Each structure stands twice: as structure tokens, then as C-alpha cells.
XYZ file of C-alpha atoms in Angstrom:
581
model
C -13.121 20.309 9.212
C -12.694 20.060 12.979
C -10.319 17.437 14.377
C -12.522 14.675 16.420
C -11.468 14.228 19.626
C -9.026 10.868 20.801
C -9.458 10.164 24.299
C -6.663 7.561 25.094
C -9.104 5.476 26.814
C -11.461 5.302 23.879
C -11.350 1.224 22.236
C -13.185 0.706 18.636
C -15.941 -0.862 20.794
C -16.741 2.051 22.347
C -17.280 3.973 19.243
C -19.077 1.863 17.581
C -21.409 0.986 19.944
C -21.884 4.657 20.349
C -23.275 4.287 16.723
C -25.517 1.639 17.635
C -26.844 3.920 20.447
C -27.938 6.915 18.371
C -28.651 5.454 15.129
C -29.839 1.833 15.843
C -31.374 1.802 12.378
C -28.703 2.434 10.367
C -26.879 -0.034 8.007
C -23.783 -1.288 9.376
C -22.492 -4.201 7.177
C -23.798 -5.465 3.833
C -22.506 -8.896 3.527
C -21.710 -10.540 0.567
C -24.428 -11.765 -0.757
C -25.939 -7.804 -0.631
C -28.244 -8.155 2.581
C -27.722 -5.381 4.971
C -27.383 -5.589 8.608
C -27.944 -2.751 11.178
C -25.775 -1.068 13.688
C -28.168 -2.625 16.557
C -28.860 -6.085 14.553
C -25.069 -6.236 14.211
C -23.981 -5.230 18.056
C -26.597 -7.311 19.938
C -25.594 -10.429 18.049
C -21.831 -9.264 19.399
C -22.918 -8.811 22.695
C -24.495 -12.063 23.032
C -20.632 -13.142 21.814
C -19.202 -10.834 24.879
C -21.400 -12.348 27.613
C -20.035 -15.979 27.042
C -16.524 -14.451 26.761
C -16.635 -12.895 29.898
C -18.389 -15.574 31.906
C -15.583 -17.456 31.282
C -13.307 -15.052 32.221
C -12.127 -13.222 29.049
C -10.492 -9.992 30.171
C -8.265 -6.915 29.115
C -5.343 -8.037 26.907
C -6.281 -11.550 26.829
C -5.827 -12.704 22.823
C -9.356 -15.301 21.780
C -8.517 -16.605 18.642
C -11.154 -15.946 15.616
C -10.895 -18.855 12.896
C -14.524 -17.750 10.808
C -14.776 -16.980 7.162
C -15.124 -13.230 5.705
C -18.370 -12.801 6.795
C -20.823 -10.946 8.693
C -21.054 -13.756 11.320
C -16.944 -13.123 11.465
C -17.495 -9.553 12.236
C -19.667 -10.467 14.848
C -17.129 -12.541 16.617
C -14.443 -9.736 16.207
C -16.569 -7.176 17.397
C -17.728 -9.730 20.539
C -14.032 -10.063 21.699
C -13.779 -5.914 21.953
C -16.750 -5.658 23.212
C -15.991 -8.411 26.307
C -12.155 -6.446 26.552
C -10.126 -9.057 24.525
C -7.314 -8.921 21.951
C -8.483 -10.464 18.394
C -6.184 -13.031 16.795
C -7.918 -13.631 13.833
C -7.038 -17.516 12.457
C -7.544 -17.822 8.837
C -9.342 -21.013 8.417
C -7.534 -21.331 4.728
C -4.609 -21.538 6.852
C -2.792 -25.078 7.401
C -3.991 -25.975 11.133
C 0.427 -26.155 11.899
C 0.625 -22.288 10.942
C -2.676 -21.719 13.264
C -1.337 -23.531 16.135
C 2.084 -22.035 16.090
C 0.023 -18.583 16.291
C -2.665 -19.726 19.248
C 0.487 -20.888 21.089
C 2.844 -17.962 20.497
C -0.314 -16.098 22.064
C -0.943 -18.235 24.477
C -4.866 -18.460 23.246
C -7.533 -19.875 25.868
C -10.432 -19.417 23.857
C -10.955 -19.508 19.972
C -14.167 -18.563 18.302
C -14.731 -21.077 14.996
C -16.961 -21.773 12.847
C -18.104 -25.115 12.200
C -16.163 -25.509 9.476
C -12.697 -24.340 11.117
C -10.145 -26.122 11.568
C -9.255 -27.713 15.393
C -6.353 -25.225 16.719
C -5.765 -26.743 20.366
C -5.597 -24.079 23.574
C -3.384 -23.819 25.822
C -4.144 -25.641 29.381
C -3.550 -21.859 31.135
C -3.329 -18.729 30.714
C -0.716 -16.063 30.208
C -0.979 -12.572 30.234
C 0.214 -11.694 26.673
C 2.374 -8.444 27.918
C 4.825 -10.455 30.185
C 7.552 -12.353 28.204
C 6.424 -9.651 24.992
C 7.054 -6.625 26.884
C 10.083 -7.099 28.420
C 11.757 -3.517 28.488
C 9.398 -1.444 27.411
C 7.574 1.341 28.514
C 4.663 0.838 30.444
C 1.581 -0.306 28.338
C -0.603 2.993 27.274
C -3.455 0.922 26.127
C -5.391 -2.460 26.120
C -4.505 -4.816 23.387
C -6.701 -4.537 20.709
C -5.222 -7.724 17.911
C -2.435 -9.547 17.292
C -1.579 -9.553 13.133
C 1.255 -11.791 12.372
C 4.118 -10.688 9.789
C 6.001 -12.924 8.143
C 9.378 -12.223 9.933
C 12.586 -11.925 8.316
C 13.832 -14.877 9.380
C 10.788 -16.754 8.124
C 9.520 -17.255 11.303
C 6.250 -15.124 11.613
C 5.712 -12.524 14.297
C 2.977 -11.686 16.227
C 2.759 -7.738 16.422
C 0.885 -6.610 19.904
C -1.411 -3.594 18.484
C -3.487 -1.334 21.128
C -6.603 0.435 21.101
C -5.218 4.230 21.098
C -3.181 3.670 18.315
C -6.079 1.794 16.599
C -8.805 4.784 17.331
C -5.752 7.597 16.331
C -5.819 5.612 13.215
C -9.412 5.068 12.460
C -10.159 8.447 13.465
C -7.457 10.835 11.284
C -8.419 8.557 8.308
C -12.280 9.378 8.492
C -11.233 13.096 8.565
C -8.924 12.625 5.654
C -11.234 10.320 3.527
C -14.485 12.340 4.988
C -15.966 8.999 5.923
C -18.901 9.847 8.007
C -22.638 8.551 9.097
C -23.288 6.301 6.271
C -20.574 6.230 3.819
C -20.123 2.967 2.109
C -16.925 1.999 2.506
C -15.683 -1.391 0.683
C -14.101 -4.007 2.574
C -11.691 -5.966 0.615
C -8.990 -6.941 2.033
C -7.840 -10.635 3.713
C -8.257 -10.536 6.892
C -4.986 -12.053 8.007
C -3.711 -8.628 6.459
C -4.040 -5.232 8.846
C -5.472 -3.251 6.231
C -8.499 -5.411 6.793
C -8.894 -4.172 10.156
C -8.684 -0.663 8.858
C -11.178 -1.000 6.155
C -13.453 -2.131 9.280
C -12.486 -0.103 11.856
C -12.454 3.263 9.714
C -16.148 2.538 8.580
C -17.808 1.103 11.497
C -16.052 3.721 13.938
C -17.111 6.668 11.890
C -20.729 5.389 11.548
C -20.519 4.090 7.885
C -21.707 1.173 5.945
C -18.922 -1.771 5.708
C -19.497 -3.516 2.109
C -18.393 -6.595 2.079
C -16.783 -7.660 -0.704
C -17.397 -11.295 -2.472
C -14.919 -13.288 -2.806
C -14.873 -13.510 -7.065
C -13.818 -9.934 -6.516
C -10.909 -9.732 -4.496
C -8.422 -9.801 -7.282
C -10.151 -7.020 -9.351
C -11.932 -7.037 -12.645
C -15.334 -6.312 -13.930
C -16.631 -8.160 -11.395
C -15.240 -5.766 -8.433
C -16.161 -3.356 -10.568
C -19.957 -4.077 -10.677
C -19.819 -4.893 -6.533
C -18.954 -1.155 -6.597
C -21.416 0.301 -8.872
C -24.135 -1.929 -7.230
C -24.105 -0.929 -3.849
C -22.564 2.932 -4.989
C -19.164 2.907 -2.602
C -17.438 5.748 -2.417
C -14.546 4.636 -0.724
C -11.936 2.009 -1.310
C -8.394 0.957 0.049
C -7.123 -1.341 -3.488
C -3.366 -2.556 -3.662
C -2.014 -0.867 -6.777
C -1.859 -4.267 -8.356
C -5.738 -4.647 -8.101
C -6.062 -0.823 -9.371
C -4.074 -1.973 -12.122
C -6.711 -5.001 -13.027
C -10.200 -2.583 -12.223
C -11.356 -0.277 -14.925
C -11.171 2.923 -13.608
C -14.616 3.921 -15.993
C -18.522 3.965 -14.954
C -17.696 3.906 -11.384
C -19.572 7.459 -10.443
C -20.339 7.014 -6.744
C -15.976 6.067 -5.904
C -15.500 9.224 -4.702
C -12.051 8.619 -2.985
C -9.476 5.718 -3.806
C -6.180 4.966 -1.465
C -3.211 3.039 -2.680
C -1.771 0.922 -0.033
C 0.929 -1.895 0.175
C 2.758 -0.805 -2.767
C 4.495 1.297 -4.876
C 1.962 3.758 -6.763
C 3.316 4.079 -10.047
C 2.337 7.659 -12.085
C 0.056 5.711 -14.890
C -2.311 4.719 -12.484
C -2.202 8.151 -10.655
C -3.146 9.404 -14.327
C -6.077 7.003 -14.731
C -7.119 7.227 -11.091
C -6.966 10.593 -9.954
C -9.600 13.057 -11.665
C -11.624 16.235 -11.324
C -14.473 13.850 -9.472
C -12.527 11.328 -7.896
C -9.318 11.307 -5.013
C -6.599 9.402 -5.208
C -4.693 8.762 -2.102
C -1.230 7.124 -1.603
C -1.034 5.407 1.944
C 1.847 3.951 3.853
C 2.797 2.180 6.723
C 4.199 -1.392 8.213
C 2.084 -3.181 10.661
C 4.013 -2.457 13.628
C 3.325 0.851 13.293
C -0.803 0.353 13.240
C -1.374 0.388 9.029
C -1.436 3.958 8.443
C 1.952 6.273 9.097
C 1.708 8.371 6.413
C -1.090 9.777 3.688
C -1.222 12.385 1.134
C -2.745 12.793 -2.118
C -2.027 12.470 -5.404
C -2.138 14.711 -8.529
C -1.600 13.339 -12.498
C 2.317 14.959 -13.583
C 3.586 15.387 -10.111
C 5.900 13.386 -8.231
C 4.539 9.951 -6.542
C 5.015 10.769 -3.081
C 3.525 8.528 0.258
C 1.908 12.009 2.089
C 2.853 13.468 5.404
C 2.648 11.885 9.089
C -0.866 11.354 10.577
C -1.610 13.401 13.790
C -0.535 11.288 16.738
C 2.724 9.796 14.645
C 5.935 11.263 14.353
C 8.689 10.566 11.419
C 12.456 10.835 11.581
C 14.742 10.048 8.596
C 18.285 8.834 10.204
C 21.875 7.537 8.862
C 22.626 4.094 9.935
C 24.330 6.134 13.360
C 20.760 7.673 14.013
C 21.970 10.878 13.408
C 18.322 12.927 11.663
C 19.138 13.504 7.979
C 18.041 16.632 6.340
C 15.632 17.688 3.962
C 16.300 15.565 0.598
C 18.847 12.936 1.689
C 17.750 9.145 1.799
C 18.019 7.589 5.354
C 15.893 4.846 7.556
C 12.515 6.063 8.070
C 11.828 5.555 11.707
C 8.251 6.132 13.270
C 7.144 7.013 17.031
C 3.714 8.059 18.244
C 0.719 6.562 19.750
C 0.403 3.701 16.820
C 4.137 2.221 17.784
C 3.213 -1.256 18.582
C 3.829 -2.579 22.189
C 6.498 -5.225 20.739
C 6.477 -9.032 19.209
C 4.335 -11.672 21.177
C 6.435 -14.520 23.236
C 9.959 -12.263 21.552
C 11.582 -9.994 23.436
C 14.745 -10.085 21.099
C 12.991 -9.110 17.680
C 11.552 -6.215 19.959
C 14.213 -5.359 21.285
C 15.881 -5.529 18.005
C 13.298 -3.452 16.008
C 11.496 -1.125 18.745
C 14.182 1.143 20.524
C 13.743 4.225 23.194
C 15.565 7.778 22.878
C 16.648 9.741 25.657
C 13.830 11.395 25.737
C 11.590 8.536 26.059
C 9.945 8.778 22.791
C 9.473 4.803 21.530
C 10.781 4.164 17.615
C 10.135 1.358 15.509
C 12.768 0.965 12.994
C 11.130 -0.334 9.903
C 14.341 -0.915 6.961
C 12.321 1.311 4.839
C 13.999 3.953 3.127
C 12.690 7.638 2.844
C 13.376 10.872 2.095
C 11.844 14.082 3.266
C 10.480 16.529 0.632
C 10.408 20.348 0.490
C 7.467 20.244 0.899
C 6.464 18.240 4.319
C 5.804 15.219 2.780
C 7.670 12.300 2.099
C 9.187 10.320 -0.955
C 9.713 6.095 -0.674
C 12.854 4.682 -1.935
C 12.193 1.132 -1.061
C 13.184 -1.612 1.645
C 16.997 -1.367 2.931
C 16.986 -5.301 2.719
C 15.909 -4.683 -0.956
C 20.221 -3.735 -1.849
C 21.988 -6.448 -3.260
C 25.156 -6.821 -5.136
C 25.538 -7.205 -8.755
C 28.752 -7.789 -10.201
C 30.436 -5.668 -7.742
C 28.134 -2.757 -7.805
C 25.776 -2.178 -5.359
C 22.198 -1.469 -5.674
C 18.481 -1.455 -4.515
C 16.001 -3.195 -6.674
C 13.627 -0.115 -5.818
C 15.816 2.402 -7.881
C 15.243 -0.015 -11.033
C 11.327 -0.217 -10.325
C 11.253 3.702 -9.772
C 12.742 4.180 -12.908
C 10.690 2.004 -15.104
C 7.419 2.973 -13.437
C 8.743 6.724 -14.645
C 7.625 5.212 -18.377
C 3.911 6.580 -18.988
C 2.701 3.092 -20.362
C 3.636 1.174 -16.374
C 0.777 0.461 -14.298
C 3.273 -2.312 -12.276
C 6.697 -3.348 -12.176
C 8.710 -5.414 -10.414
C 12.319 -6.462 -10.483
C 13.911 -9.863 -9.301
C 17.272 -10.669 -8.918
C 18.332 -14.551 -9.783
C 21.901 -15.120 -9.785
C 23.585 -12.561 -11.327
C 20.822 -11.455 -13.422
C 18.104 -8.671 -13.625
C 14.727 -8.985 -14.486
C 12.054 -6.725 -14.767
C 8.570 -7.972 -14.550
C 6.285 -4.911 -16.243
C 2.531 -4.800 -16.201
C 1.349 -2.524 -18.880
C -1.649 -0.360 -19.681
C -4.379 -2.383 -21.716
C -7.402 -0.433 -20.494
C -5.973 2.222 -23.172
C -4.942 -0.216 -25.274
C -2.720 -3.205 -25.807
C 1.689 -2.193 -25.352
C 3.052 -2.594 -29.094
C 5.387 -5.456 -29.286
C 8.231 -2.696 -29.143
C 7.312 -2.285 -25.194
C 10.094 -4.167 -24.059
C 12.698 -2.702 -26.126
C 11.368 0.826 -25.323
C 11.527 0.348 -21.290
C 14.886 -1.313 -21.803
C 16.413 1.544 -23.729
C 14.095 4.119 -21.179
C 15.979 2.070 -18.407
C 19.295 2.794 -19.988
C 18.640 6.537 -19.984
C 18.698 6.574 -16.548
C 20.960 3.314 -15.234
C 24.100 2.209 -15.447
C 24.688 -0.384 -17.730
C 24.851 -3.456 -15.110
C 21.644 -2.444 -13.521
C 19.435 -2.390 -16.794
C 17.257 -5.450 -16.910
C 16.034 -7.659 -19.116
C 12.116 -6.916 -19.737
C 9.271 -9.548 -19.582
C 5.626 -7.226 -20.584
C 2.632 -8.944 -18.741
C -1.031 -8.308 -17.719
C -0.219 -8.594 -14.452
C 1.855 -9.451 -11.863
C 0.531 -12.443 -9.577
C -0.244 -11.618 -6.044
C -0.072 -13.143 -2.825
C -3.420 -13.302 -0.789
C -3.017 -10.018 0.286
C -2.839 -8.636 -2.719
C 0.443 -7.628 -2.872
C 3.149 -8.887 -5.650
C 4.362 -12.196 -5.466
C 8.037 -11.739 -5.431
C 8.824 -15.593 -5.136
C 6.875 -16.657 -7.836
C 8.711 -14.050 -9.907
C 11.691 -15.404 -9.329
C 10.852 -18.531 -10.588
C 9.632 -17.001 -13.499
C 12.730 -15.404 -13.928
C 14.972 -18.466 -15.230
C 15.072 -18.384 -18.708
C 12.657 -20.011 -20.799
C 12.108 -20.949 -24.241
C 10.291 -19.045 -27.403
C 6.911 -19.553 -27.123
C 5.621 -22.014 -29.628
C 3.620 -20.708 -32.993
C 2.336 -23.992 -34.302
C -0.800 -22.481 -34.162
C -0.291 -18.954 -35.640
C -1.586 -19.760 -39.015
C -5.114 -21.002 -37.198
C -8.876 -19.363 -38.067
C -10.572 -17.764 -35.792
C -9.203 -16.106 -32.388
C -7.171 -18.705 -31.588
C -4.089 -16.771 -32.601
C -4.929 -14.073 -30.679
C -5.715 -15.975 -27.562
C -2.383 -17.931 -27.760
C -0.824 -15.011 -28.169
C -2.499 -13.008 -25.085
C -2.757 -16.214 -22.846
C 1.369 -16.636 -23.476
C 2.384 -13.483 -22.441
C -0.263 -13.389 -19.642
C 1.646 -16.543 -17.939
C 5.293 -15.927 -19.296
C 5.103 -19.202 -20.549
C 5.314 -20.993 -24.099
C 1.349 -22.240 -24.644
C -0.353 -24.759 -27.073
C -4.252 -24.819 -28.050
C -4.442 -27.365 -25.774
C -2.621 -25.762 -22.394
C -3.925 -26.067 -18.943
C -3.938 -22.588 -17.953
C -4.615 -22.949 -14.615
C -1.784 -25.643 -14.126
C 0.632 -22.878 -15.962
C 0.372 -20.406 -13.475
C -3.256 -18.767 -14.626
C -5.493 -17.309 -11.556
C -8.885 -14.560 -11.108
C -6.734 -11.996 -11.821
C -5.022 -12.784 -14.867
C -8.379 -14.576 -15.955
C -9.569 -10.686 -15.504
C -6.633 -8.941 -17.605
C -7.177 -11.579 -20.308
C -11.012 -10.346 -20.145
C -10.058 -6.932 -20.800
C -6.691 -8.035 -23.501
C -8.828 -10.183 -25.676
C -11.584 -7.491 -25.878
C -9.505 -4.826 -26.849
C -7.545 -7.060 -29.517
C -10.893 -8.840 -30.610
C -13.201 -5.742 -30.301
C -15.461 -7.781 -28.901
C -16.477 -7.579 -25.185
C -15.458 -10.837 -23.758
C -16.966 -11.856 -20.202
C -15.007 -12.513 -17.363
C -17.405 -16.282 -16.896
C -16.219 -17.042 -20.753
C -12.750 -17.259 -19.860
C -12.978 -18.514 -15.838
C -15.164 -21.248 -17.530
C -12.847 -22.131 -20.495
C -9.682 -24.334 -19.365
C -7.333 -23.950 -22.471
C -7.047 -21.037 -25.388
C -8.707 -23.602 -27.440
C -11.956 -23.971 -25.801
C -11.668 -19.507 -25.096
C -10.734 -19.765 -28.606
C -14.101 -21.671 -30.046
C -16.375 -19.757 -26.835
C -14.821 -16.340 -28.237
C -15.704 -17.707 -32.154
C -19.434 -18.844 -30.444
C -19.805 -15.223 -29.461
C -18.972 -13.512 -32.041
C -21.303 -15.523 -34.672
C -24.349 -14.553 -32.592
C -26.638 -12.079 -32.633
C -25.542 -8.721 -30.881
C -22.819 -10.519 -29.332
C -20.991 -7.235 -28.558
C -23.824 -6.992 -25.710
C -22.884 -8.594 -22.558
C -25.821 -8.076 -20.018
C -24.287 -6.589 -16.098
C -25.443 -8.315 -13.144
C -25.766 -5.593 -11.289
């Protein structure tokens, strides 16, 4: 396939209104709810946005605030601000209103586009050029400012990362070649948008001509109800977290053509599940301040996990901690240049200058404590975050070796390890779409661990149905760690009950690493959609009964899932559960 031309110049708006120009009848966006919206319906509503924008001044790499829901209205705003020139902050409303001020203010935001609902985020009295105080030392900008996403900084302070529009359309552009994502594809749109991937779920669709899906938000975390979104409205491509891939059955999805991994490690049992004769499987990578996507490459069941090879337009080194380039093999810093190097940190010229650095050449790096190693290949192999080394009892070590080794183990779909005190654990989400672990899981991985570790590195080995994400989808680290304290035996007062119950208690317990009684919250014990959708998918397999993912959202304890489940079972072709779709 031919390469599509990148004019630097080029801004998303500009493509997709090109869209709207030659095929005004085609389906841009179906919303949540399943309507569909056109590529003119969609970019007159965001030029009406764009008029008021500029007649009150709105101009090139001025940041207007969005604070709207997911939603096709939303899209309209963010499309409005290109359109008029702007930078996009989006401002989620979920958000406490202190978090969305700091933001507005580091950005110095005039104008904010809210919804009624939204919360109030005061303005600043004037305005200031965002590229002043941000840019301080580096090389002239090559683009307007397309958004601001902020990170969570390592100092927990959040940054605001200044992304432009070539790096954005380089981006958008080498994905729809990769992903063939062309005149209407439907492409699924899942992710938060306070998380970049958003904007490239957007941006590759609606630049390439596709149809954006739109995602509800019962489906975010997975399940049979993501799964049925898919089916309905026959996507073909979707960006998932590895931990949501984990939590969507991978059968009776014909039209999901291509799948990428992003955010996370990509362990080889989900490469196995997800990567087929009639479906791609593609492992992504790349931090925000280098505009999502650095590298991409595909993946194959019984080969190594790799992240893929540099996109065109971005550039990879592997140095020592001197910056000397390492060789083919050998684990350094992975450093990226290119047109997607952000332009710096809003309102903080010392984390820029701290994390974005110029050669002699002139080349721009950003520096991004991730650790890499070239293959023989051309492509590239992840070893996890430098900050990710701690020190155990004298010994150093990075918590991504552990993880790499135990998602080795066929039966891993996820796996994370913690570190509290002087103590390992190892959080390990196993495969129940082929079958519940055995209760020897643990044991196994430990002694598979040991095979491979020294002895102080092997960790102790909690088996779950999944590990709990942030909003982003990615792994909750922090609430792993307070998992990680030790806990009691969980209680069996009720293992000698009728019914299910047994079995729930038993699934529901290991589900939230917690001891459980008939009568437990779940919610209040750490339960949430996603878990609700791996106990779906547990109870069915250990019941052999197909239990719905309402039954169990609806049902507050393993008593009342317990008596629902018995309900079920007692009726009539109760193995039939009818799909909404």
C-alpha cells in the first residue's frame, strides 16, 4: 500500500473536513445510544462551535477548555476548537472542580466549552500565549498546538504535555496504513478521554474517513456487554488495554478484524487467544509526550512478545545512562525523536528541560525511563519502567523482570507485582474463558517463578479474575498494594450450604482477595463492572450455567447471586440467556 502523504501544515481539521467535503453522506460517529451522525451533520454543528470561538478571538495555540461528557455533542466541541485554530484541553467533568482548575490555570484557559451539567472551572482574566514560559529553550515551534493531555507527573504534580498537529496527523496517518482503516471502517472508541489514546481512537477514524463507534459507558471495562456493542454495530477495529482483552471473550466477534494492545504489557496467553488466521493482533507503544504511538508491530501465537518497530516520522535510540547508543540486544533507556516529540510541559520549563533534551545535531529527544532493547530483527523488546528497580534485601531488581517471567506461564492473561516493605507479591489474572486455574495455580507459578529467579525475587502468588483498573484502563498499582498486606483465610462457614452459594463464595473471594460471608457487600469490598464481568464468565463455567452480566450487577451479596443463580437454574431453559443485540 502506498504511503499517504504528511504535509507539515496539514491539522486533523483539515482532513476531516476534507471528508465532509467529498462524502457529506457518510457516517461519521455513532453515539452511544446507536444513532449515527454524518460527516456533514457532524462538521456543521462544529463549525457553528468555530464561529463563536473565533469571534471572540480564539486563535492558533490558544488552549479552550472542553468539560462535556463522552458524547457526540463532546466531539462536536473538540472538533469546533480545531476547526476555529485552538488547542483542546479536554476537562473531565468526573473530575473534582480543584484538579480542573489547577489544569485551566496551568494553561492559562480563556474560554471553556461545558455542558450544562459541568462543573464551574474559573478563566483566567487574560490571556497567555501557551508557548512562552513552556517553551523556554526549545527549538522553534514546527506546528500549531493541537491538545494539552495531562500526565500524572512523577512528583505527583500533573503535567500538561503541549502536543502539535504534525505529530498528531504523522500519527493518525501511519496508523490507518498499518490498521488499513479507510472510508468507512468502524472503528470503536473506548477509551477516557482524559487518556491520549482517546484522541487516537478519534483522530485515526475520523481522519481516515471511518465511522467512530462510540462506546457506552456499561462497556468500558469489558465483558459481554462490550462484546455485544461490537457484534452490533460489526467493528473491525479496536485499541483495548490488555486488562480489558483479558475480561472480553475473544469468540463470536466475526467483523474485529484487527485488535491493538496498548498501555500495557501484552502477555503471550492473550496473544494465543487473540491473534488468529482471521483476526490481527497488534502490540502498540508509546508515552504521551511522544504523541501515543512510537512503536507498532504485530503479533504471532509462540513467538516472542515484542512492542513493533518505529513509526515513519519517529526515530528510536537505546542509550546507557552516559547516552552512549547501545547495540543490538543490550537493555538501555529508550529515547524517541521525530515529528511526534512534544513541544515541552505547559507553565514548566524545568520538567522540560529535564525530560526533552537536544543533540548536536539538533535532533529533539524525549527521554521516557522506559527500558528497551533492540531485536535482531528491527523491532523492539520492553523491559519495563527504569523507576520500576527497587531494592530487596540488598539485591537489586525491576518489578518488570518478575512480571515477564510469570506472564511466560501459558495459563497468564495479567500479572502484576507490588512491592510492600520488604515483600513480593504477585497479583496473577488467569485464563477462565478456557476454564477455571486449578487450585494448584499458585503453587505452579511460584515454583515456574523459581525456575527462572533467584530465590529473593520469587513472590508470593495471589490468582484473581482480574486486576482492578484505573479509569484508563490500565492496572491499578496502588490499590494493589493495599491488597498486598496480609490478610486472613477466607471464612468457610458457608461451605457446607445447598445450592451455588458455595461456589459463589468461593469465586466472589478470590475475585476481591478478600475473606467473604453470604451476606458481604461486594461493592464496599472492592467489587466493580469488571470484576462483576469475570464473575459472569467464573460462575458460568463452574455452574455450567450461563449467568448474565445484569444477574450479578443487580445482586449486592453472594447470597442474593446465590438464590438469583438457584432462580435460574429451576426454570425452564434457563441455560438460554436472550442478546440484546
Amino acid at each position: 500500500m502506498s504511503r499517504r502523504p504528511r504535509p507539515a501544515a496539514v491539522t486533523v481539521a483539515d482532513l476531516i473536513w476534507q471528508h465532509a467535503d467529498t462524502a457529506p453522506d457518510r457516517v461519521a460517529v455513532i453515539d452511544a445510544t446507536g444513532a449515527a451522525v454524518t460527516y456533514q451533520q457532524l462538521t456543521r454543528s462544529a463549525d457553528a462551535v468555530a464561529a463563536h470561538l473565533t469571534t471572540v478571538g480564539v486563535s492558533a495555540d490558544e488552549v479552550v477548555g472542553v468539560c462535556w461528557p463522552r458524547s457526540v455533542d463532546g466531539l462536536v466541541q473538540l472538533l469546533g476548537v480545531w476547526r476555529a485554530g485552538g488547542a483542546v484541553l479536554y476537562l473531565d467533568p468526573a473530575w473534582p472542580d480543584r484538579r480542573l482548575q489547577y489544569m485551566a490555570a496551568t494553561c492559562a484557559v480563556r474560554h471553556v466549552r461545558a455542558a450544562d451539567t459541568a462543573p464551574h472551572i474559573p478563566a483566567g482574566a487574560t490571556m497567555t500565549r501557551i508557548g512562552a514560559g513552556a517553551g523556554a529553550g526549545l527549538d522553534p515551534v514546527r506546528g500549531p498546538l493541537a491538545y494539552v493531555v495531562f500526565t500524572s507527573g512523577s512528583t505527583g504534580t500533573p503535567n500538561g504535555v503541549l502536543i502539535e498537529h504534525p505529530g498528531v496527523v504523522n500519527m493518525a496517518q501511519a496508523l490507518a496504513e498499518r490498521f488499513d482503516v479507510h472510508a468507512g471502517t468502524p472503528v470503536l472508541q473506548l477509551a477516557a478521554w482524559s487518556w491520549d489514546a482517546a484522541m487516537c481512537e478519534i483522530l485515526l477514524a475520523l481522519t481516515a474517513g471511518g465511522t467512530l463507534v462510540l462506546a457506552p459507558e456499561d462497556t468500558r471495562t469489558g465483558g459481554d456487554a462490550l462484546a455485544r456493542w461490537l457484534r452490533k454495530h460489526r467493528v473491525e477495529v479496536a485499541t483495548l488495554t490488555p486488562s480489558v482483552l483479558a475480561a472480553l471473550p475473544a469468540t463470536s466477534l466475526p467483523d474485529l478484524r484487527t485488535v491493538v494492545a496498548v498501555g500495557e504489557p501484552c502477555h503471550p496467553r492473550l496473544v494465543q487467544r487473540w491473534s488468529t488466521p482471521a483476526r490481527q493482533l497488534f502490540n502498540g507503544y508509546g508515552p504521551t509526550e511522544a504523541t501515543v504511538a512510537v512503536t507498532v508491530g504485530q503479533l504471532h501465537p509462540g513467538q516472542d512478545v515484542h512492542i513493533g518497530a518505529p513509526l515513519p516520522g519517529v526515530t528510536v535510540r537505546i542509550v546507557d545512562p552516559d547516552g552512549r547508543i547501545l547495540p543490538t540486544g543490550v537493555t538501555g533507556e529508550l529515547l524517541v525523536g521525530g515529528v511526534g516529540v512534544a513541544r515541552g510541559y505547559a507553565a514548566n520549563p524545568a520538567a522540560t528541560a529535564a525530560r526533552f533534551t537536544t543533540d548536536r545535531a539538533g535532533r529533539r529527544w524525549y527521554h521516557t525511563g522506559d527500558l528497551a532493547a533492540w531485536r535482531t530483527d528491527g523491532t523492539l523488546t520492553y523491559h519495563g519502567r527504569r523507576d520500576d528497580q527497587i531494592k530487596l534485601r540488598g539485591h537489586r531488581l525491576t518489578l518488570g523482570e518478575v512480571e515477564h517471567v510469570l506472564a511466560s506461564h501459558p495459563a497468564v492473561l495479567a500479572c502484576a507485582v507490588v512491592a510492600v516493605a520488604d515483600r513480593l507479591t504477585a497479583f496473577v489474572a488467569a485464563d477462565y474463558h478456557d476454564g477455571p486455574p486449578g487450585t494448584g495455580l499458585a503453587t505452579e507459578l511460584r515454583a515456574h517463578a523459581a525456575a527462572v529467579l533467584p530465590p529473593f525475587a520469587v513472590p508470593d502468588i495471589r490468582v484473581v479474575p482480574a486486576l482492578p483498573l484505573t479509569a484508563g484502563g490500565k492496572t491499578d498499582r496502588e490499590a494493589l498494594r493495599a491488597q498486598a498486606d496480609p490478610r486472613p483465610a477466607p471464612n468457610d462457614d458457608a461451605a457446607n450450604a445447598g445450592g451455588s452459594l458455595p461456589t459463589v463464595l468461593r469465586v466472589v473471594a478470590a475475585a476481591v482477595d478478600l475473606p467473604v460471608h453470604p451476606e458481604t457487600d461486594i461493592v464496599a469490598a472492592g467489587g466493580h463492572s469488571l470484576l462483576v464481568a469475570q464473575l459472569c464468565v467464573a460462575l458460568s463455567e463452574e455452574l455450567s450455567v450461563e449467568v448474565p452480566y445484569v444477574l450479578v450487577a443487580t445482586n449486592p451479596s453472594p447470597a442474593t447471586i446465590a438464590a438469583a443463580i438457584d432462580d435460574l437454574t429451576t426454570r425452564p431453559h434457563s441455560t438460554v440467556v436472550g442478546d440484546a443485540a
